[in-house]
Backbone as ProteinMPNN parsed JSONL, in Angstrom:
{"seq_chain_A": "XXXXXXXXXXXXXXXXXXXXXXXXXXXXXXXXXXXXXXXXXXXXXXXXXXXXXXXXXXXXXXXXXXXXXXXXXXXXXXXXXXXXXXXXXXXXXXXXXXXXXXXXXXXXXXXXXXXXXXXXXXXXXXXXXXXXXXXX", "coords_chain_A": {"N_chain_A": [[87.152, 110.421, 112.581], [89.269, 111.794, 110.048], [89.561, 112.109, 106.449], [91.798, 110.234, 104.292], [93.215, 112.027, 102.747], [93.16, 114.304, 104.325], [94.661, 113.394, 106.478], [97.129, 112.989, 105.25], [97.731, 115.599, 104.476], [98.03, 116.721, 107.0], [100.485, 115.776, 107.819], [102.303, 116.845, 106.079], [104.424, 119.446, 105.185], [105.246, 120.768, 102.988], [104.282, 122.995, 100.545], [103.827, 122.343, 97.866], [103.135, 119.641, 97.86], [100.817, 119.805, 99.432], [99.188, 121.371, 97.773], [98.658, 119.557, 95.743], [96.584, 118.09, 96.683], [94.353, 119.665, 96.718], [90.899, 120.11, 96.347], [90.231, 117.45, 96.558], [88.74, 116.559, 98.821], [85.338, 115.893, 99.323], [84.858, 115.515, 96.681], [83.048, 113.668, 94.566], [83.927, 112.156, 92.485], [86.4, 111.072, 93.03], [89.652, 109.796, 92.417], [90.622, 106.366, 92.63], [92.599, 104.814, 95.237], [95.658, 103.175, 94.85], [96.984, 99.988, 95.678], [99.748, 98.065, 95.895], [100.843, 94.919, 96.442], [99.656, 92.706, 98.365], [100.224, 91.036, 100.543], [101.115, 89.376, 103.631], [101.63, 91.626, 105.197], [100.815, 93.847, 103.646], [98.109, 93.375, 102.889], [96.378, 93.627, 105.271], [96.793, 96.379, 105.714], [95.809, 97.508, 103.332], [93.134, 96.725, 103.489], [92.327, 98.13, 105.781], [92.685, 100.725, 104.834], [90.76, 100.713, 102.789], [88.425, 100.473, 104.326], [88.436, 102.783, 105.927], [89.066, 105.104, 104.467], [87.145, 106.093, 102.751], [87.361, 105.958, 100.078], [87.676, 104.26, 96.944], [89.659, 101.366, 96.714], [92.076, 100.033, 94.714], [93.627, 96.966, 94.234], [96.585, 94.904, 93.891], [98.262, 91.831, 93.575], [100.693, 89.287, 93.086], [99.987, 86.821, 94.003], [97.139, 86.019, 93.657], [95.19, 84.266, 94.652], [95.247, 84.543, 97.373], [93.962, 86.838, 98.075], [91.321, 87.132, 98.846], [90.272, 88.164, 101.38], [90.749, 90.939, 101.079], [89.131, 91.592, 98.865], [86.656, 90.863, 99.942], [86.392, 92.855, 101.82], [85.706, 94.965, 100.293], [87.551, 95.937, 98.515], [88.981, 96.279, 95.22], [90.261, 93.967, 93.13], [92.773, 93.992, 90.725], [93.747, 92.673, 87.539], [95.995, 93.393, 86.154], [98.79, 95.134, 87.015], [99.511, 97.546, 85.865], [97.16, 98.923, 85.51], [96.66, 100.086, 87.97], [98.772, 101.936, 88.128], [98.093, 103.619, 86.018], [95.497, 104.528, 86.68], [95.375, 105.535, 89.276], [96.148, 108.184, 91.505], [97.423, 108.142, 93.878], [99.618, 105.828, 95.067], [100.283, 102.998, 96.839], [102.887, 100.984, 98.061], [103.772, 97.774, 99.133], [106.023, 95.706, 99.318], [108.113, 92.726, 98.854], [110.923, 92.879, 98.369], [113.925, 94.739, 97.504], [114.356, 94.729, 94.745], [111.761, 94.259, 93.682], [110.457, 96.552, 94.539], [111.92, 98.544, 93.191], [111.337, 97.837, 90.533], [108.538, 98.21, 90.569], [108.333, 100.99, 91.059], [109.654, 101.966, 88.799], [107.806, 101.108, 86.824], [105.551, 102.522, 87.683], [106.349, 105.122, 87.178], [106.667, 104.965, 84.427], [104.051, 104.318, 83.455], [102.323, 105.948, 84.864], [100.972, 109.222, 85.784], [102.422, 112.529, 85.705], [103.07, 113.922, 88.877], [101.792, 112.033, 90.399], [101.59, 110.27, 93.497], [103.766, 108.187, 95.172], [103.911, 105.866, 97.66], [106.062, 104.136, 99.601], [105.808, 101.396, 101.564], [107.349, 99.352, 102.232], [110.203, 97.506, 103.521], [112.459, 99.081, 102.645], [115.774, 99.916, 101.821], [117.278, 102.997, 102.824], [119.108, 104.117, 100.954], [118.281, 103.017, 98.527], [115.731, 104.12, 98.299], [116.446, 106.815, 98.113], [117.787, 106.785, 95.644], [115.633, 106.066, 93.967], [114.014, 108.257, 94.32], [115.34, 110.183, 92.891], [114.674, 109.499, 90.307], [112.032, 110.136, 90.004]], "CA_chain_A": [[88.393, 110.458, 111.842], [89.212, 112.474, 108.768], [89.877, 111.317, 105.266], [93.231, 110.017, 104.105], [93.839, 113.242, 102.228], [93.366, 115.18, 105.477], [95.77, 112.845, 107.243], [98.369, 113.248, 104.516], [98.001, 117.039, 104.597], [98.462, 117.001, 108.361], [101.88, 115.411, 107.984], [103.13, 117.439, 105.041], [104.582, 120.892, 105.315], [105.608, 121.279, 101.676], [103.087, 123.522, 99.88], [103.61, 121.655, 96.589], [102.386, 118.421, 98.176], [99.482, 120.207, 99.879], [98.427, 121.829, 96.614], [98.236, 118.438, 94.914], [95.377, 117.507, 97.257], [93.23, 120.593, 96.669], [89.729, 119.647, 95.619], [89.954, 116.024, 96.754], [87.652, 116.382, 99.772], [84.0, 116.168, 98.832], [84.764, 115.229, 95.266], [82.452, 112.351, 94.417], [84.627, 111.447, 91.42], [87.788, 110.897, 93.453], [90.37, 108.649, 91.884], [90.894, 105.346, 93.635], [93.956, 104.649, 95.744], [96.212, 101.897, 94.429], [97.793, 99.276, 96.67], [100.48, 96.986, 95.242], [101.445, 94.046, 97.446], [98.61, 92.351, 99.324], [100.703, 89.898, 101.318], [100.787, 89.34, 105.058], [101.659, 92.985, 105.75], [100.082, 94.79, 102.814], [96.665, 93.151, 102.838], [95.667, 94.309, 106.359], [96.854, 97.831, 105.514], [94.892, 97.843, 102.238], [91.774, 96.56, 104.016], [92.097, 99.272, 106.67], [92.553, 101.883, 103.943], [89.461, 100.579, 102.139], [87.357, 100.696, 105.301], [88.468, 104.083, 106.607], [89.401, 106.27, 103.638], [86.016, 106.595, 101.979], [87.727, 105.908, 98.664], [87.858, 102.946, 96.363], [91.046, 100.919, 96.714], [92.422, 99.015, 93.735], [94.745, 96.193, 94.738], [97.233, 93.93, 93.028], [99.285, 90.959, 94.132], [100.954, 88.159, 92.198], [99.332, 85.658, 94.616], [95.725, 86.423, 93.651], [94.36, 83.344, 95.426], [95.294, 84.922, 98.782], [93.433, 88.197, 98.187], [89.891, 87.122, 99.156], [89.878, 89.113, 102.438], [90.756, 92.293, 100.518], [87.927, 91.72, 98.039], [85.506, 90.801, 100.866], [86.309, 94.147, 102.512], [85.268, 95.988, 99.346], [88.617, 96.304, 97.587], [88.852, 95.783, 93.855], [91.485, 93.323, 92.685], [92.993, 94.162, 89.294], [94.568, 91.614, 86.943], [97.214, 93.973, 85.589], [99.243, 96.208, 87.901], [99.586, 98.83, 85.165], [95.891, 99.633, 85.725], [96.835, 100.919, 89.173], [99.649, 103.055, 87.798], [97.382, 104.511, 85.1], [94.216, 105.025, 87.193], [95.448, 106.023, 90.661], [97.11, 109.259, 91.731], [98.152, 107.742, 95.083], [99.971, 104.419, 94.924], [100.952, 102.454, 98.015], [103.642, 99.768, 97.77], [104.212, 96.972, 100.274], [106.617, 94.636, 98.518], [109.048, 91.924, 99.644], [112.36, 93.039, 98.129], [114.35, 95.966, 96.822], [114.156, 94.575, 93.296], [110.35, 94.443, 93.33], [110.144, 97.969, 94.752], [112.525, 99.274, 92.075], [110.531, 97.538, 89.352], [107.227, 98.852, 90.72], [108.488, 102.44, 90.884], [109.936, 102.173, 87.365], [106.547, 100.973, 86.094], [104.67, 103.632, 88.078], [106.819, 106.303, 86.439], [106.423, 104.727, 83.003], [102.626, 104.286, 83.115], [101.554, 106.927, 85.632], [100.926, 110.625, 85.379], [103.249, 113.416, 86.529], [102.401, 114.373, 90.098], [101.319, 110.905, 91.203], [102.305, 110.076, 94.756], [104.105, 106.796, 95.431], [104.26, 105.686, 99.068], [106.658, 102.822, 99.8], [105.634, 100.907, 102.928], [108.226, 98.186, 102.331], [111.437, 97.704, 104.299], [113.423, 99.44, 101.611], [116.953, 100.636, 102.308], [117.243, 104.438, 102.515], [119.874, 104.422, 99.74], [117.439, 102.651, 97.389], [114.689, 105.141, 98.241], [117.075, 108.044, 97.596], [118.005, 106.589, 94.2], [114.335, 106.094, 93.296], [113.52, 109.635, 94.383], [115.99, 110.922, 91.798], [114.005, 109.148, 89.056], [110.658, 110.643, 89.975]], "C_chain_A": [[88.199, 111.165, 110.516], [89.521, 111.537, 107.622], [91.379, 111.132, 105.154], [93.908, 111.279, 103.589], [94.07, 114.252, 103.347], [94.557, 114.703, 106.296], [97.095, 113.128, 106.553], [98.722, 114.719, 104.61], [98.544, 117.383, 105.969], [99.96, 116.771, 108.516], [102.801, 115.987, 106.919], [103.224, 118.945, 105.272], [104.894, 121.544, 103.971], [104.346, 121.721, 100.93], [102.799, 122.825, 98.554], [102.792, 120.389, 96.826], [100.975, 118.784, 98.601], [98.62, 120.631, 98.702], [97.922, 120.672, 95.768], [96.974, 117.781, 95.445], [94.178, 118.444, 97.208], [92.101, 120.02, 95.837], [89.405, 118.184, 95.816], [88.771, 115.83, 97.688], [86.323, 116.757, 99.145], [83.82, 115.902, 97.355], [84.257, 113.804, 95.085], [83.141, 111.53, 93.336], [86.104, 111.252, 91.749], [88.404, 109.671, 92.808], [90.579, 107.628, 92.995], [92.345, 105.411, 94.103], [94.425, 103.271, 95.29], [97.069, 101.287, 95.513], [98.418, 98.063, 95.989], [101.213, 96.189, 96.32], [100.449, 93.74, 98.554], [98.981, 91.086, 100.096], [100.343, 90.029, 102.782], [100.847, 90.715, 105.719], [100.77, 93.936, 104.96], [98.577, 94.62, 102.851], [95.921, 93.792, 104.024], [95.685, 95.836, 106.219], [95.875, 98.263, 104.425], [93.436, 97.728, 102.686], [91.418, 97.734, 104.917], [91.891, 100.548, 105.863], [91.191, 101.877, 103.261], [88.333, 100.949, 103.106], [87.29, 102.132, 105.805], [88.659, 105.299, 105.712], [88.203, 106.877, 102.927], [86.288, 106.598, 100.488], [87.814, 104.462, 98.211], [89.345, 102.61, 96.39], [91.189, 99.803, 95.677], [93.654, 98.286, 94.253], [95.298, 95.234, 93.721], [98.227, 93.128, 93.847], [99.477, 89.801, 93.171], [100.293, 86.879, 92.713], [97.84, 85.961, 94.762], [94.837, 85.539, 94.518], [94.349, 83.678, 96.918], [94.641, 86.278, 99.061], [91.944, 88.258, 98.532], [89.496, 88.075, 100.283], [89.821, 90.563, 101.955], [89.492, 92.539, 99.708], [86.679, 91.711, 98.921], [85.304, 92.117, 101.608], [85.89, 95.276, 101.584], [86.328, 96.46, 98.391], [88.382, 95.687, 96.225], [90.21, 95.259, 93.415], [91.612, 93.495, 91.174], [93.925, 93.062, 88.791], [95.924, 92.12, 86.465], [97.614, 95.183, 86.428], [99.321, 97.557, 87.191], [98.279, 99.606, 85.27], [95.977, 100.539, 86.952], [97.673, 102.142, 88.832], [98.966, 104.078, 86.892], [96.196, 105.217, 85.75], [94.268, 105.656, 88.58], [96.493, 107.127, 90.79], [97.904, 109.034, 93.011], [98.357, 106.236, 94.991], [100.782, 103.994, 96.139], [101.645, 101.16, 97.604], [103.997, 99.079, 99.08], [104.746, 95.67, 99.689], [107.781, 93.97, 99.251], [110.538, 92.174, 99.424], [112.657, 94.365, 97.445], [114.074, 95.884, 95.332], [112.699, 94.788, 92.894], [109.914, 95.887, 93.536], [110.681, 98.799, 93.587], [111.706, 99.065, 90.801], [109.177, 98.244, 89.411], [107.32, 100.359, 90.505], [108.799, 102.769, 89.422], [108.647, 102.114, 86.55], [105.588, 102.112, 86.421], [105.057, 104.907, 87.353], [106.484, 106.164, 84.957], [104.942, 104.881, 82.642], [101.795, 105.372, 83.799], [101.624, 108.324, 85.064], [101.884, 111.447, 86.244], [102.439, 113.898, 87.743], [101.81, 113.254, 90.927], [102.189, 110.75, 92.439], [102.51, 108.582, 94.948], [104.576, 106.71, 96.878], [104.786, 104.263, 99.23], [106.56, 102.451, 101.273], [106.524, 99.701, 103.198], [109.415, 98.512, 103.227], [112.586, 97.986, 103.338], [114.562, 100.252, 102.212], [116.872, 102.109, 101.921], [118.01, 104.79, 101.244], [119.068, 104.085, 98.476], [116.331, 103.697, 97.202], [115.252, 106.439, 97.676], [117.321, 107.935, 96.1], [116.696, 106.668, 93.432], [113.77, 107.516, 93.272], [114.13, 110.483, 93.263], [115.305, 110.664, 90.458], [112.661, 109.847, 88.904], [110.567, 112.087, 89.546]], "O_chain_A": [[87.115, 111.142, 109.934], [89.714, 110.336, 107.806], [92.145, 111.801, 105.848], [95.048, 111.568, 103.954], [95.064, 114.978, 103.328], [95.367, 115.509, 106.754], [98.078, 113.47, 107.211], [99.888, 115.062, 104.802], [99.42, 118.239, 106.096], [100.628, 117.49, 109.26], [103.98, 115.635, 106.875], [102.222, 119.617, 105.521], [104.808, 122.766, 103.846], [103.442, 120.915, 100.709], [101.639, 122.725, 98.155], [101.861, 120.101, 96.075], [100.022, 118.134, 98.173], [97.441, 120.283, 98.642], [96.87, 120.783, 95.138], [96.349, 116.992, 94.737], [93.084, 118.054, 97.617], [92.328, 119.504, 94.743], [88.397, 117.708, 95.294], [87.884, 115.028, 97.397], [86.194, 117.807, 98.516], [82.715, 116.055, 96.834], [84.956, 112.845, 95.413], [82.953, 110.314, 93.281], [86.954, 111.265, 90.858], [87.754, 108.635, 92.669], [90.699, 107.99, 94.166], [93.201, 105.994, 93.438], [93.662, 102.307, 95.344], [97.805, 101.998, 96.197], [97.715, 97.149, 95.56], [102.083, 96.711, 97.016], [100.406, 94.438, 99.566], [98.159, 90.187, 100.277], [99.382, 90.711, 103.136], [100.166, 90.938, 106.719], [100.05, 94.744, 105.546], [97.84, 95.606, 102.846], [94.908, 94.454, 103.799], [94.712, 96.507, 106.565], [95.186, 99.272, 104.577], [92.601, 98.548, 102.303], [90.316, 98.274, 104.822], [91.018, 101.355, 106.18], [90.539, 102.916, 103.164], [87.399, 101.659, 102.734], [86.205, 102.642, 106.08], [88.433, 106.425, 106.157], [88.236, 108.045, 102.54], [85.525, 107.179, 99.716], [88.005, 103.555, 99.022], [90.188, 103.467, 96.121], [90.517, 98.774, 95.751], [94.623, 98.923, 94.667], [94.599, 94.798, 92.807], [98.939, 93.665, 94.695], [98.529, 89.377, 92.511], [100.063, 85.95, 91.938], [97.346, 86.138, 95.876], [93.838, 86.01, 95.062], [93.519, 83.146, 97.656], [94.758, 86.805, 100.167], [91.36, 89.341, 98.511], [88.47, 88.746, 100.165], [88.95, 91.326, 102.372], [88.854, 93.582, 99.852], [85.743, 92.472, 98.673], [84.182, 92.458, 101.981], [85.734, 96.415, 102.023], [86.054, 97.299, 97.533], [87.67, 94.691, 96.094], [91.184, 96.007, 93.336], [90.682, 93.188, 90.427], [94.786, 92.58, 89.527], [96.885, 91.356, 86.383], [96.855, 96.147, 86.534], [99.21, 98.6, 87.834], [98.282, 100.83, 85.134], [95.421, 101.638, 86.957], [97.322, 103.261, 89.207], [99.237, 105.274, 86.993], [95.907, 106.368, 85.423], [93.286, 106.257, 89.014], [97.592, 107.015, 90.247], [98.944, 109.663, 93.214], [97.402, 105.471, 94.855], [101.835, 104.562, 96.429], [101.07, 100.339, 96.889], [104.465, 99.719, 100.021], [104.03, 94.675, 99.578], [108.37, 94.562, 100.156], [111.349, 91.718, 100.229], [111.774, 95.018, 96.89], [113.613, 96.85, 94.724], [112.426, 95.426, 91.878], [109.083, 96.393, 92.781], [109.976, 99.658, 93.057], [111.419, 100.02, 90.078], [108.725, 98.81, 88.416], [106.467, 100.94, 89.834], [108.271, 103.735, 88.873], [108.414, 102.962, 85.688], [104.89, 102.612, 85.538], [104.191, 105.687, 86.956], [106.069, 107.127, 84.313], [104.614, 105.507, 81.634], [100.687, 105.677, 83.358], [102.237, 108.579, 84.028], [102.129, 111.094, 87.397], [101.262, 114.237, 87.622], [101.367, 113.492, 92.051], [103.38, 111.063, 92.42], [101.559, 107.802, 94.894], [105.52, 107.394, 97.275], [104.051, 103.298, 99.022], [107.154, 103.108, 102.127], [106.456, 99.1, 104.271], [109.602, 99.658, 103.637], [113.548, 97.223, 103.243], [114.338, 101.161, 103.012], [116.446, 102.437, 100.813], [117.59, 105.691, 100.517], [119.164, 104.792, 97.473], [116.035, 104.103, 96.078], [114.609, 107.091, 96.853], [117.087, 108.894, 95.363], [116.645, 107.269, 92.359], [113.123, 107.916, 92.305], [113.485, 111.401, 92.755], [115.349, 111.513, 89.568], [112.215, 110.113, 87.787], [109.47, 112.643, 89.478]]}, "name": "protein", "num_of_chains": 1, "seq": "XXXXXXXXXXXXXXXXXXXXXXXXXXXXXXXXXXXXXXXXXXXXXXXXXXXXXXXXXXXXXXXXXXXXXXXXXXXXXXXXXXXXXXXXXXXXXXXXXXXXXXXXXXXXXXXXXXXXXXXXXXXXXXXXXXXXXXXX"}
């Protein structure tokens, strides 16, 4: 299997998105991937990402006591979600409600860098995603 950056490139046709991944492969100083929401759906995805991507995965969840499997798999649990937004260029969200997704994207825009990629894995309504896309 290839790296996550190869997988993302495979599914993107937009040259702007492809260009943002140039130089990632083989770079020993790759930024970690951030994963916000380590609940019953997010935690297995974050663990799989940690095991297969070859990159460090920083994770955050408000229920820290339930994150032991993520840490046991090699993930790094952060105490403050803003660390993910500041330190990761790829941020995965798996959150329980529209309000938490909206808040997370607002914070990612506020604390993150231009060009960061936010991937929402939640069951977010298309209209909410379209509104959030206008903010980015």
